[in-house]
mmCIF file of C-alpha atoms in Angstrom:
data_model
loop_
_atom_site.group_PDB
_atom_site.id
_atom_site.type_symbol
_atom_site.label_atom_id
_atom_site.label_comp_id
_atom_site.label_asym_id
_atom_site.label_seq_id
_atom_site.Cartn_x
_atom_site.Cartn_y
_atom_site.Cartn_z
ATOM 1 C CA MET A 1041 11.386 -14.482 -64.220
ATOM 2 C CA PRO A 1042 11.781 -11.222 -62.116
ATOM 3 C CA ALA A 1043 13.738 -11.927 -58.832
ATOM 4 C CA GLN A 1044 13.607 -9.212 -55.995
ATOM 5 C CA ALA A 1045 15.508 -8.988 -52.870
ATOM 6 C CA ARG A 1046 14.032 -6.752 -50.121
ATOM 7 C CA ALA A 1047 16.483 -5.429 -47.350
ATOM 8 C CA ILE A 1048 15.118 -5.155 -43.902
ATOM 9 C CA LEU A 1049 17.578 -3.417 -41.712
ATOM 10 C CA SER A 1050 16.130 -4.299 -38.164
ATOM 11 C CA GLY A 1051 13.639 -6.234 -36.195
ATOM 12 C CA ALA A 1052 11.205 -3.300 -35.966
ATOM 13 C CA THR A 1053 11.107 -2.963 -39.603
ATOM 14 C CA LEU A 1054 10.875 -6.741 -40.086
ATOM 15 C CA GLU A 1055 7.715 -6.999 -37.843
ATOM 16 C CA ARG A 1056 6.185 -4.209 -39.904
ATOM 17 C CA VAL A 1057 6.650 -6.211 -43.183
ATOM 18 C CA LEU A 1058 5.477 -9.339 -41.273
ATOM 19 C CA ALA A 1059 2.220 -7.504 -40.075
ATOM 20 C CA ALA A 1060 1.583 -5.813 -43.878
ATOM 21 C CA ALA A 1061 2.068 -9.371 -45.283
ATOM 22 C CA ARG A 1062 -0.339 -10.715 -42.916
ATOM 23 C CA GLU A 1063 -2.793 -8.231 -43.671
ATOM 24 C CA ALA A 1064 -2.657 -8.465 -47.497
ATOM 25 C CA ASN A 1065 -2.494 -12.200 -47.206
ATOM 26 C CA ASP A 1066 0.656 -12.303 -48.928
ATOM 27 C CA PRO A 1067 2.746 -15.554 -49.343
ATOM 28 C CA PRO A 1068 5.773 -15.765 -47.500
ATOM 29 C CA PRO A 1069 8.915 -14.974 -49.302
ATOM 30 C CA ASP A 1070 10.791 -17.952 -51.224
ATOM 31 C CA MET A 1071 13.885 -17.343 -49.402
ATOM 32 C CA VAL A 1072 15.159 -15.276 -46.246
ATOM 33 C CA VAL A 1073 18.695 -14.807 -45.229
ATOM 34 C CA ILE A 1074 19.186 -13.786 -41.762
ATOM 35 C CA VAL A 1075 22.250 -11.619 -40.887
ATOM 36 C CA ASP A 1076 23.482 -11.414 -37.348
ATOM 37 C CA VAL A 1077 27.463 -11.006 -37.900
ATOM 38 C CA LEU A 1078 28.077 -10.584 -33.903
ATOM 39 C CA ARG A 1079 27.508 -13.212 -33.650
ATOM 40 C CA ALA A 1080 24.637 -15.851 -34.048
ATOM 41 C CA THR A 1081 25.055 -16.270 -37.855
ATOM 42 C CA THR A 1082 29.009 -15.936 -37.788
ATOM 43 C CA THR A 1083 28.858 -18.747 -35.099
ATOM 44 C CA LEU A 1084 26.326 -20.866 -37.335
ATOM 45 C CA VAL A 1085 28.254 -20.845 -40.384
ATOM 46 C CA HIS A 1086 31.222 -21.801 -38.183
ATOM 47 C CA ALA A 1087 29.592 -24.502 -36.659
ATOM 48 C CA PHE A 1088 28.428 -26.352 -40.036
ATOM 49 C CA ALA A 1089 31.852 -25.600 -41.366
ATOM 50 C CA HIS A 1090 33.198 -28.117 -38.622
ATOM 51 C CA GLY A 1091 30.655 -30.802 -39.024
ATOM 52 C CA ALA A 1092 27.604 -29.646 -37.104
ATOM 53 C CA ASP A 1093 24.568 -32.006 -38.212
ATOM 54 C CA ALA A 1094 21.820 -29.566 -37.689
ATOM 55 C CA ALA A 1095 20.584 -26.266 -35.606
ATOM 56 C CA ARG A 1096 17.381 -25.835 -34.151
ATOM 57 C CA CYS A 1097 16.351 -22.291 -33.037
ATOM 58 C CA PHE A 1098 14.398 -21.522 -30.158
ATOM 59 C CA LEU A 1099 13.019 -18.155 -28.437
ATOM 60 C CA ASP A 1100 13.362 -19.357 -24.881
ATOM 61 C CA PRO A 1101 16.304 -21.220 -23.257
ATOM 62 C CA GLU A 1102 13.626 -23.468 -21.469
ATOM 63 C CA LEU A 1103 12.010 -24.454 -24.601
ATOM 64 C CA ALA A 1104 15.644 -25.822 -25.853
ATOM 65 C CA ARG A 1105 16.135 -27.673 -22.386
ATOM 66 C CA GLN A 1106 12.626 -29.305 -23.014
ATOM 67 C CA ALA A 1107 13.462 -30.392 -26.426
ATOM 68 C CA ILE A 1108 16.346 -32.608 -25.270
ATOM 69 C CA PRO A 1109 14.436 -35.810 -24.909
ATOM 70 C CA GLU A 1110 13.322 -35.561 -28.431
ATOM 71 C CA TYR A 1111 16.940 -36.586 -29.683
ATOM 72 C CA ARG A 1112 19.156 -39.840 -29.033
ATOM 73 C CA LYS A 1113 21.200 -39.332 -25.960
ATOM 74 C CA GLY A 1114 24.524 -37.706 -26.441
ATOM 75 C CA THR A 1115 23.521 -36.243 -29.909
ATOM 76 C CA THR A 1116 22.478 -32.703 -28.986
ATOM 77 C CA LEU A 1117 24.136 -29.307 -27.224
ATOM 78 C CA LEU A 1118 22.503 -26.742 -25.690
ATOM 79 C CA CYS A 1119 24.092 -23.605 -27.210
ATOM 80 C CA GLY A 1120 23.225 -20.105 -26.762
ATOM 81 C CA GLU A 1121 23.714 -16.852 -24.941
ATOM 82 C CA ARG A 1122 21.541 -14.001 -23.054
ATOM 83 C CA ARG A 1123 23.276 -10.699 -22.559
ATOM 84 C CA GLY A 1124 26.429 -11.832 -24.505
ATOM 85 C CA GLN A 1125 27.274 -14.681 -21.989
ATOM 86 C CA ARG A 1126 26.753 -18.250 -22.087
ATOM 87 C CA ILE A 1127 23.582 -19.459 -20.735
ATOM 88 C CA PRO A 1128 23.959 -21.124 -17.163
ATOM 89 C CA GLY A 1129 24.048 -24.909 -17.816
ATOM 90 C CA PHE A 1130 24.517 -24.662 -21.541
ATOM 91 C CA ASP A 1131 27.066 -26.828 -23.278
ATOM 92 C CA LEU A 1132 28.370 -24.013 -25.778
ATOM 93 C CA GLY A 1133 27.979 -20.003 -25.839
ATOM 94 C CA ASN A 1134 27.704 -17.998 -29.042
ATOM 95 C CA SER A 1135 31.403 -17.582 -29.817
ATOM 96 C CA PRO A 1136 32.503 -18.687 -33.219
ATOM 97 C CA ARG A 1137 35.705 -19.983 -31.396
ATOM 98 C CA GLU A 1138 33.757 -22.696 -29.496
ATOM 99 C CA TYR A 1139 32.079 -24.424 -32.617
ATOM 100 C CA VAL A 1140 35.113 -26.905 -33.293
ATOM 101 C CA ASP A 1141 35.156 -30.123 -34.419
ATOM 102 C CA GLU A 1142 35.698 -31.759 -31.441
ATOM 103 C CA PHE A 1143 32.687 -30.534 -30.004
ATOM 104 C CA VAL A 1144 30.007 -29.960 -32.717
ATOM 105 C CA ARG A 1145 30.653 -32.756 -35.576
ATOM 106 C CA ASN A 1146 27.430 -34.667 -35.928
ATOM 107 C CA ARG A 1147 25.686 -32.925 -33.455
ATOM 108 C CA THR A 1148 22.460 -31.047 -33.474
ATOM 109 C CA LEU A 1149 22.687 -27.763 -31.784
ATOM 110 C CA LEU A 1150 19.701 -26.515 -29.764
ATOM 111 C CA PHE A 1151 20.391 -22.799 -30.307
ATOM 112 C CA THR A 1152 19.030 -19.578 -28.653
ATOM 113 C CA THR A 1153 20.496 -16.116 -28.878
ATOM 114 C CA THR A 1154 19.078 -12.708 -28.032
ATOM 115 C CA ASN A 1155 18.692 -11.534 -31.604
ATOM 116 C CA GLY A 1156 19.860 -13.894 -34.436
ATOM 117 C CA THR A 1157 17.447 -16.699 -33.477
ATOM 118 C CA ARG A 1158 14.702 -14.532 -32.877
ATOM 119 C CA ALA A 1159 14.753 -13.313 -36.272
ATOM 120 C CA LEU A 1160 14.977 -16.729 -37.576
ATOM 121 C CA MET A 1161 11.866 -17.944 -35.674
ATOM 122 C CA ARG A 1162 9.916 -14.929 -36.719
ATOM 123 C CA THR A 1163 10.720 -15.827 -40.466
ATOM 124 C CA LYS A 1164 10.178 -19.526 -39.819
ATOM 125 C CA ASP A 1165 7.417 -19.554 -42.666
ATOM 126 C CA ALA A 1166 9.693 -18.464 -45.606
ATOM 127 C CA GLY A 1167 10.281 -21.207 -48.278
ATOM 128 C CA ARG A 1168 13.717 -21.558 -47.053
ATOM 129 C CA GLN A 1169 15.975 -19.802 -44.549
ATOM 130 C CA LEU A 1170 19.795 -19.148 -44.753
ATOM 131 C CA ALA A 1171 22.164 -17.943 -42.249
ATOM 132 C CA GLY A 1172 24.364 -15.242 -43.978
ATOM 133 C CA ALA A 1173 27.336 -13.290 -42.417
ATOM 134 C CA PHE A 1174 30.570 -11.698 -44.008
ATOM 135 C CA VAL A 1175 32.050 -14.798 -43.601
ATOM 136 C CA ASN A 1176 30.159 -16.655 -46.166
ATOM 137 C CA ALA A 1177 28.878 -13.770 -48.154
ATOM 138 C CA THR A 1178 29.770 -14.551 -51.507
ATOM 139 C CA ALA A 1179 28.393 -18.428 -50.936
ATOM 140 C CA VAL A 1180 25.200 -16.844 -49.956
ATOM 141 C CA VAL A 1181 24.563 -14.763 -52.977
ATOM 142 C CA ARG A 1182 25.544 -17.652 -54.925
ATOM 143 C CA ARG A 1183 22.923 -19.802 -53.294
ATOM 144 C CA LEU A 1184 20.351 -17.117 -53.722
ATOM 145 C CA VAL A 1185 21.129 -16.811 -57.507
ATOM 146 C CA ALA A 1186 20.981 -20.603 -57.948
ATOM 147 C CA GLY A 1187 17.589 -20.977 -56.185
ATOM 148 C CA ALA A 1188 16.053 -18.201 -58.676
ATOM 149 C CA LYS A 1189 17.340 -20.307 -61.324
ATOM 150 C CA VAL A 1190 15.789 -23.468 -60.210
ATOM 151 C CA ALA A 1191 12.585 -21.568 -59.630
ATOM 152 C CA ALA A 1192 12.635 -20.058 -63.224
ATOM 153 C CA GLU A 1193 13.082 -23.332 -64.480
ATOM 154 C CA ALA A 1194 10.056 -24.597 -63.006
ATOM 155 C CA ASN A 1195 7.900 -21.677 -63.658
ATOM 156 C CA ALA A 1196 9.415 -19.193 -65.907
ATOM 157 C CA ASN A 1197 6.323 -16.625 -65.016
ATOM 158 C CA ALA A 1198 6.505 -16.691 -61.361
ATOM 159 C CA SER A 1199 8.104 -14.330 -59.099
ATOM 160 C CA PHE A 1200 11.049 -14.878 -56.842
ATOM 161 C CA THR A 1201 11.212 -13.212 -53.586
ATOM 162 C CA VAL A 1202 14.130 -13.109 -50.935
ATOM 163 C CA TRP A 1203 14.021 -11.156 -47.764
ATOM 164 C CA LEU A 1204 17.621 -9.874 -46.761
ATOM 165 C CA VAL A 1205 17.282 -9.391 -42.966
ATOM 166 C CA ALA A 1206 19.720 -7.852 -40.691
ATOM 167 C CA ALA A 1207 18.806 -9.068 -37.276
ATOM 168 C CA GLY A 1208 20.087 -5.688 -35.545
ATOM 169 C CA LYS A 1209 20.176 -5.563 -31.807
ATOM 170 C CA GLU A 1210 17.307 -5.415 -29.482
ATOM 171 C CA ASP A 1211 14.847 -4.583 -32.707
ATOM 172 C CA GLN A 1212 17.153 -1.639 -33.608
ATOM 173 C CA ALA A 1213 19.593 -1.691 -36.553
ATOM 174 C CA ALA A 1214 23.090 -2.951 -35.954
ATOM 175 C CA ASP A 1215 25.861 -1.200 -38.168
ATOM 176 C CA GLU A 1216 27.682 -4.674 -38.655
ATOM 177 C CA ASP A 1217 24.364 -6.270 -39.974
ATOM 178 C CA THR A 1218 23.297 -3.318 -42.276
ATOM 179 C CA ALA A 1219 26.616 -3.155 -43.686
ATOM 180 C CA CYS A 1220 26.449 -7.266 -44.511
ATOM 181 C CA VAL A 1221 23.057 -6.680 -45.729
ATOM 182 C CA ILE A 1222 24.259 -4.113 -47.804
ATOM 183 C CA GLU A 1223 27.061 -6.202 -49.282
ATOM 184 C CA LEU A 1224 24.654 -9.118 -50.266
ATOM 185 C CA ALA A 1225 22.451 -6.688 -51.906
ATOM 186 C CA ARG A 1226 25.396 -5.426 -54.023
ATOM 187 C CA GLY A 1227 26.272 -8.835 -54.774
ATOM 188 C CA LEU A 1228 22.763 -9.665 -56.076
ATOM 189 C CA ALA A 1229 22.486 -6.383 -58.223
ATOM 190 C CA ALA A 1230 25.600 -7.229 -59.977
ATOM 191 C CA ALA A 1231 24.705 -11.079 -60.406
ATOM 192 C CA GLU A 1232 25.529 -12.387 -64.126
ATOM 193 C CA ASP A 1233 22.051 -13.126 -64.758
ATOM 194 C CA GLY A 1234 20.827 -9.736 -64.464
ATOM 195 C CA ALA A 1235 17.683 -10.591 -62.988
ATOM 196 C CA TRP A 1236 17.738 -9.165 -59.434
ATOM 197 C CA THR A 1237 16.193 -5.961 -58.275
ATOM 198 C CA VAL A 1238 16.868 -4.559 -54.654
ATOM 199 C CA ALA A 1239 14.230 -2.725 -52.748
ATOM 200 C CA LEU A 1240 14.854 -0.956 -49.390
ATOM 201 C CA GLU A 1241 12.137 -1.012 -46.877
ATOM 202 C CA PRO A 1242 10.627 2.424 -46.099
ATOM 203 C CA GLY A 1243 11.994 3.898 -43.101
ATOM 204 C CA ASP A 1244 15.706 2.097 -43.343
ATOM 205 C CA GLU A 1245 17.179 4.826 -45.644
ATOM 206 C CA ALA A 1246 19.282 6.521 -43.321
ATOM 207 C CA SER A 1247 20.664 3.346 -41.934
ATOM 208 C CA ALA A 1248 21.420 2.223 -45.513
ATOM 209 C CA GLY A 1249 22.894 5.362 -46.667
ATOM 210 C CA ARG A 1250 25.316 5.537 -44.056
ATOM 211 C CA PHE A 1251 26.958 2.441 -46.258
ATOM 212 C CA GLU A 1252 26.289 3.357 -49.685
ATOM 213 C CA HIS A 1253 29.917 3.565 -50.399
ATOM 214 C CA VAL A 1254 31.480 1.784 -47.763
ATOM 215 C CA ARG A 1255 33.668 -1.026 -49.031
ATOM 216 C CA PHE A 1256 35.798 -3.736 -47.215
ATOM 217 C CA ALA A 1257 38.748 -4.374 -49.122
ATOM 218 C CA ASP A 1258 40.272 -6.978 -47.063
ATOM 219 C CA GLY A 1259 39.608 -8.657 -43.362
ATOM 220 C CA MET A 1260 41.817 -6.037 -41.765
ATOM 221 C CA ALA A 1261 39.567 -3.232 -42.953
ATOM 222 C CA LEU A 1262 36.493 -5.108 -41.857
ATOM 223 C CA ARG A 1263 37.930 -5.922 -38.617
ATOM 224 C CA ALA A 1264 38.805 -2.574 -37.808
ATOM 225 C CA PHE A 1265 34.984 -1.728 -38.760
ATOM 226 C CA LEU A 1266 33.541 -4.217 -36.340
ATOM 227 C CA GLY A 1267 35.788 -3.161 -33.469
ATOM 228 C CA GLU A 1268 34.407 0.182 -33.913
ATOM 229 C CA THR A 1269 30.699 -0.642 -33.899
ATOM 230 C CA GLU A 1270 28.407 -0.382 -30.822
ATOM 231 C CA HIS A 1271 28.142 -4.125 -30.677
ATOM 232 C CA GLY A 1272 31.832 -4.793 -30.956
ATOM 233 C CA ARG A 1273 32.856 -2.355 -28.341
ATOM 234 C CA ALA A 1274 30.169 -3.736 -26.088
ATOM 235 C CA LEU A 1275 31.279 -7.418 -26.659
ATOM 236 C CA VAL A 1276 35.136 -6.627 -25.779
ATOM 237 C CA ALA A 1277 33.973 -4.520 -22.737
ATOM 238 C CA MET A 1278 32.347 -7.460 -21.352
ATOM 239 C CA GLU A 1279 35.108 -9.630 -22.011
ATOM 240 C CA ARG A 1280 38.508 -9.444 -23.588
ATOM 241 C CA MET A 1281 38.349 -12.559 -25.021
ATOM 242 C CA PHE A 1282 35.473 -11.706 -27.332
ATOM 243 C CA GLU A 1283 38.106 -9.810 -29.272
ATOM 244 C CA ARG A 1284 38.627 -12.869 -30.877
ATOM 245 C CA ASP A 1285 35.101 -13.409 -31.953
ATOM 246 C CA LEU A 1286 35.558 -10.169 -33.754
ATOM 247 C CA ASP A 1287 38.665 -11.603 -35.605
ATOM 248 C CA ALA A 1288 36.530 -14.760 -36.692
ATOM 249 C CA ALA A 1289 33.910 -12.581 -38.004
ATOM 250 C CA ALA A 1290 36.172 -10.440 -39.909
ATOM 251 C CA ARG A 1291 37.146 -13.442 -42.174
ATOM 252 C CA LEU A 1292 35.776 -12.227 -45.300
ATOM 253 C CA ASP A 1293 34.493 -15.409 -47.395
ATOM 254 C CA ALA A 1294 36.375 -17.617 -45.222
ATOM 255 C CA PHE A 1295 33.774 -20.409 -45.715
ATOM 256 C CA ALA A 1296 31.718 -21.840 -48.625
ATOM 257 C CA VAL A 1297 29.124 -23.087 -46.447
ATOM 258 C CA VAL A 1298 25.498 -21.967 -46.172
ATOM 259 C CA PRO A 1299 23.597 -23.081 -43.306
ATOM 260 C CA GLU A 1300 19.993 -23.633 -44.760
ATOM 261 C CA GLY A 1301 16.602 -24.927 -43.828
ATOM 262 C CA ARG A 1302 12.983 -23.908 -42.811
ATOM 263 C CA GLY A 1303 11.080 -23.560 -40.086
ATOM 264 C CA GLY A 1304 13.642 -22.447 -37.656
ATOM 265 C CA THR A 1305 15.901 -25.492 -38.263
ATOM 266 C CA LEU A 1306 18.840 -25.262 -40.370
ATOM 267 C CA SER A 1307 19.805 -28.802 -41.526
ATOM 268 C CA ALA A 1308 21.024 -28.289 -45.188
ATOM 269 C CA VAL A 1309 24.283 -27.115 -46.038
ATOM 270 C CA GLY A 1310 25.052 -25.580 -49.252
ATOM 271 C CA ARG A 1311 28.735 -25.701 -50.431
#
């Protein structure tokens, strides 16, 4: 069974892909991986690694607030940011360091961020949605390969399509997300089953080309890279404590958890 991954490196490219799919009446992808290294998907991985029960994504903070009565009292947390800062009245922001056991264990996160949750909601029709970052990159690749294997066992002649989506920043490409998507694509291309092809969306060649030969030998190299990205510099300039968020995002393969779900709600965690 052919398995194909499409690397999509910005919100603008994602919109073009979605519009083309609607026009052609194409089915949604079997799996989508959303990557927002700084910081939404890194934060989600941390949250699930520390016991969060589910994460429900929203485009607007007010929609998150309105959802609170749907849950038993004391089981939810309002989480997210706008312009990098915790939303007034919310329990947590978008810093991975906030998502520790004492706060998130057994809680449902009502989660809204500037870029990451927007990408998750845009792709809510996918068969499965995964949250990926450098902190769980190898686990994400393993999960995709396993998903393709299960699909092949069910129907050997069917295709299996994955979108690797870099959330980017305000619909433009962000270096940290592009680099992570390229790393995931390399992992799939090197998968032992040899079944994967990886395609780059037209218009994203320049963004991808800058990372064709980039490898992060260890977390120190990745941390140095994140600190030099536009988004990384902006976070640190905004608040010095956000240096620690870059440290958290640079922990290569620190976790084997893969936040997974559908419809904008992540509730199953692959391990």
